[in-house]
């Protein structure tokens, strides 16, 4: 999974937040989520799959947790809460990342 752009914040009471109510974590006091554009290789899609992952910080564990995703078509997919880790590759490696080659 590769992050393509900086995350955007979605507040629970915003128009965007209300549109995501089906995936919004309930009973956890989550007031904001982050929408993160990603690309990944997956068995369910041919080639690379691009979508916006919806993640939040669990206040109890302080861990970044996936709530769901929004496909580029706008389709919303709910996922079981899954803790994720963020790693950043060195600048030299990121500078050479070739999405055009990965698309082939």
PDB file of C-alpha atoms in Angstrom:
ATOM      1  CA  UNK A   1       0.000   0.000   0.000  1.00  0.00           C
ATOM      2  CA  UNK A   2       1.463   3.339  -1.053  1.00  0.00           C
ATOM      3  CA  UNK A   3       0.116   6.715   0.074  1.00  0.00           C
ATOM      4  CA  UNK A   4      -0.178   9.082  -2.886  1.00  0.00           C
ATOM      5  CA  UNK A   5      -1.089  12.355  -1.186  1.00  0.00           C
ATOM      6  CA  UNK A   6      -1.245  13.975   2.232  1.00  0.00           C
ATOM      7  CA  UNK A   7      -4.348  13.045   4.257  1.00  0.00           C
ATOM      8  CA  UNK A   8      -7.352  15.327   4.513  1.00  0.00           C
ATOM      9  CA  UNK A   9      -9.252  15.701   7.768  1.00  0.00           C
ATOM     10  CA  UNK A  10     -12.968  14.911   7.919  1.00  0.00           C
ATOM     11  CA  UNK A  11     -14.898  16.224  10.928  1.00  0.00           C
ATOM     12  CA  UNK A  12     -17.854  14.204  12.203  1.00  0.00           C
ATOM     13  CA  UNK A  13     -20.318  17.118  11.907  1.00  0.00           C
ATOM     14  CA  UNK A  14     -19.169  18.264   8.451  1.00  0.00           C
ATOM     15  CA  UNK A  15     -21.034  17.555   5.231  1.00  0.00           C
ATOM     16  CA  UNK A  16     -18.287  15.061   4.273  1.00  0.00           C
ATOM     17  CA  UNK A  17     -18.478  13.464   7.729  1.00  0.00           C
ATOM     18  CA  UNK A  18     -22.235  12.991   7.476  1.00  0.00           C
ATOM     19  CA  UNK A  19     -21.750  11.306   4.080  1.00  0.00           C
ATOM     20  CA  UNK A  20     -19.431   8.810   5.806  1.00  0.00           C
ATOM     21  CA  UNK A  21     -21.783   8.004   8.713  1.00  0.00           C
ATOM     22  CA  UNK A  22     -22.105   4.347   7.633  1.00  0.00           C
ATOM     23  CA  UNK A  23     -18.385   3.777   8.270  1.00  0.00           C
ATOM     24  CA  UNK A  24     -17.940   6.220  11.149  1.00  0.00           C
ATOM     25  CA  UNK A  25     -16.843   4.372  14.323  1.00  0.00           C
ATOM     26  CA  UNK A  26     -19.618   4.487  16.904  1.00  0.00           C
ATOM     27  CA  UNK A  27     -19.232   4.576  20.665  1.00  0.00           C
ATOM     28  CA  UNK A  28     -15.521   5.473  20.509  1.00  0.00           C
ATOM     29  CA  UNK A  29     -15.763   9.253  20.673  1.00  0.00           C
ATOM     30  CA  UNK A  30     -14.155   9.646  17.248  1.00  0.00           C
ATOM     31  CA  UNK A  31     -14.652  13.259  16.131  1.00  0.00           C
ATOM     32  CA  UNK A  32     -12.418  13.187  13.055  1.00  0.00           C
ATOM     33  CA  UNK A  33     -11.157  10.736  10.480  1.00  0.00           C
ATOM     34  CA  UNK A  34      -8.506  11.076   7.837  1.00  0.00           C
ATOM     35  CA  UNK A  35      -9.086  10.392   4.151  1.00  0.00           C
ATOM     36  CA  UNK A  36      -5.873   9.120   2.579  1.00  0.00           C
ATOM     37  CA  UNK A  37      -5.429   8.480  -1.168  1.00  0.00           C
ATOM     38  CA  UNK A  38      -3.647   5.149  -1.644  1.00  0.00           C
ATOM     39  CA  UNK A  39      -2.704   2.701  -4.359  1.00  0.00           C
ATOM     40  CA  UNK A  40      -2.174  -1.017  -3.850  1.00  0.00           C
ATOM     41  CA  UNK A  41      -1.894  -4.339  -5.576  1.00  0.00           C
ATOM     42  CA  UNK A  42      -4.815  -6.581  -4.658  1.00  0.00           C
ATOM     43  CA  UNK A  43      -6.229  -9.878  -5.858  1.00  0.00           C
ATOM     44  CA  UNK A  44      -9.718  -8.462  -6.270  1.00  0.00           C
ATOM     45  CA  UNK A  45      -8.645  -5.945  -8.952  1.00  0.00           C
ATOM     46  CA  UNK A  46      -6.523  -6.236 -12.067  1.00  0.00           C
ATOM     47  CA  UNK A  47      -3.499  -3.943 -11.978  1.00  0.00           C
ATOM     48  CA  UNK A  48      -3.233  -1.351  -9.251  1.00  0.00           C
ATOM     49  CA  UNK A  49      -6.232  -0.318  -7.155  1.00  0.00           C
ATOM     50  CA  UNK A  50      -6.552   3.318  -6.106  1.00  0.00           C
ATOM     51  CA  UNK A  51      -8.917   4.471  -3.360  1.00  0.00           C
ATOM     52  CA  UNK A  52      -9.253   6.718  -0.325  1.00  0.00           C
ATOM     53  CA  UNK A  53      -8.655   4.880   2.938  1.00  0.00           C
ATOM     54  CA  UNK A  54     -10.596   6.167   5.939  1.00  0.00           C
ATOM     55  CA  UNK A  55      -8.577   6.000   9.135  1.00  0.00           C
ATOM     56  CA  UNK A  56      -8.936   7.324  12.666  1.00  0.00           C
ATOM     57  CA  UNK A  57      -6.901   7.398  15.862  1.00  0.00           C
ATOM     58  CA  UNK A  58      -8.315   5.078  18.531  1.00  0.00           C
ATOM     59  CA  UNK A  59      -8.297   7.211  21.696  1.00  0.00           C
ATOM     60  CA  UNK A  60      -7.835   4.201  23.971  1.00  0.00           C
ATOM     61  CA  UNK A  61      -4.885   2.585  22.202  1.00  0.00           C
ATOM     62  CA  UNK A  62      -3.612   5.682  20.312  1.00  0.00           C
ATOM     63  CA  UNK A  63      -3.298   3.525  17.221  1.00  0.00           C
ATOM     64  CA  UNK A  64      -4.192   4.406  13.667  1.00  0.00           C
ATOM     65  CA  UNK A  65      -7.161   2.263  12.657  1.00  0.00           C
ATOM     66  CA  UNK A  66      -8.882   1.664   9.305  1.00  0.00           C
ATOM     67  CA  UNK A  67     -12.649   2.234   9.264  1.00  0.00           C
ATOM     68  CA  UNK A  68     -13.273   1.723   5.546  1.00  0.00           C
ATOM     69  CA  UNK A  69     -12.525   3.083   2.120  1.00  0.00           C
ATOM     70  CA  UNK A  70     -14.051   5.137  -0.647  1.00  0.00           C
ATOM     71  CA  UNK A  71     -13.479   3.831  -4.180  1.00  0.00           C
ATOM     72  CA  UNK A  72     -12.757   6.361  -6.933  1.00  0.00           C
ATOM     73  CA  UNK A  73     -16.297   5.626  -8.153  1.00  0.00           C
ATOM     74  CA  UNK A  74     -17.586   6.944  -4.808  1.00  0.00           C
ATOM     75  CA  UNK A  75     -18.643   3.539  -3.502  1.00  0.00           C
ATOM     76  CA  UNK A  76     -18.219   3.281   0.261  1.00  0.00           C
ATOM     77  CA  UNK A  77     -16.846   0.057   1.763  1.00  0.00           C
ATOM     78  CA  UNK A  78     -16.964  -0.661   5.491  1.00  0.00           C
ATOM     79  CA  UNK A  79     -14.125  -2.707   6.964  1.00  0.00           C
ATOM     80  CA  UNK A  80     -13.567  -4.327  10.313  1.00  0.00           C
ATOM     81  CA  UNK A  81     -11.366  -2.109  12.480  1.00  0.00           C
ATOM     82  CA  UNK A  82      -7.767  -2.895  11.572  1.00  0.00           C
ATOM     83  CA  UNK A  83      -4.710  -1.269  13.114  1.00  0.00           C
ATOM     84  CA  UNK A  84      -2.229   0.063  10.557  1.00  0.00           C
ATOM     85  CA  UNK A  85       1.364   1.206  10.781  1.00  0.00           C
ATOM     86  CA  UNK A  86       2.849   4.048   8.777  1.00  0.00           C
ATOM     87  CA  UNK A  87       6.371   3.746   7.428  1.00  0.00           C
ATOM     88  CA  UNK A  88       8.162   6.303   5.343  1.00  0.00           C
ATOM     89  CA  UNK A  89      10.789   5.230   2.876  1.00  0.00           C
ATOM     90  CA  UNK A  90      13.930   7.347   2.438  1.00  0.00           C
ATOM     91  CA  UNK A  91      13.708  10.456   0.243  1.00  0.00           C
ATOM     92  CA  UNK A  92      16.019   8.898  -2.354  1.00  0.00           C
ATOM     93  CA  UNK A  93      13.728   5.903  -2.798  1.00  0.00           C
ATOM     94  CA  UNK A  94      10.511   7.977  -2.908  1.00  0.00           C
ATOM     95  CA  UNK A  95      12.033  10.253  -5.537  1.00  0.00           C
ATOM     96  CA  UNK A  96      12.516   7.236  -7.822  1.00  0.00           C
ATOM     97  CA  UNK A  97       9.029   5.765  -7.365  1.00  0.00           C
ATOM     98  CA  UNK A  98       7.588   5.131 -10.854  1.00  0.00           C
ATOM     99  CA  UNK A  99       3.825   4.659 -10.777  1.00  0.00           C
ATOM    100  CA  UNK A 100       3.805   4.472 -14.580  1.00  0.00           C
ATOM    101  CA  UNK A 101       5.904   1.286 -14.433  1.00  0.00           C
ATOM    102  CA  UNK A 102       3.733  -0.191 -11.704  1.00  0.00           C
ATOM    103  CA  UNK A 103       0.634   0.444 -13.821  1.00  0.00           C
ATOM    104  CA  UNK A 104       2.101  -1.745 -16.596  1.00  0.00           C
TER     105      UNK A 104
END
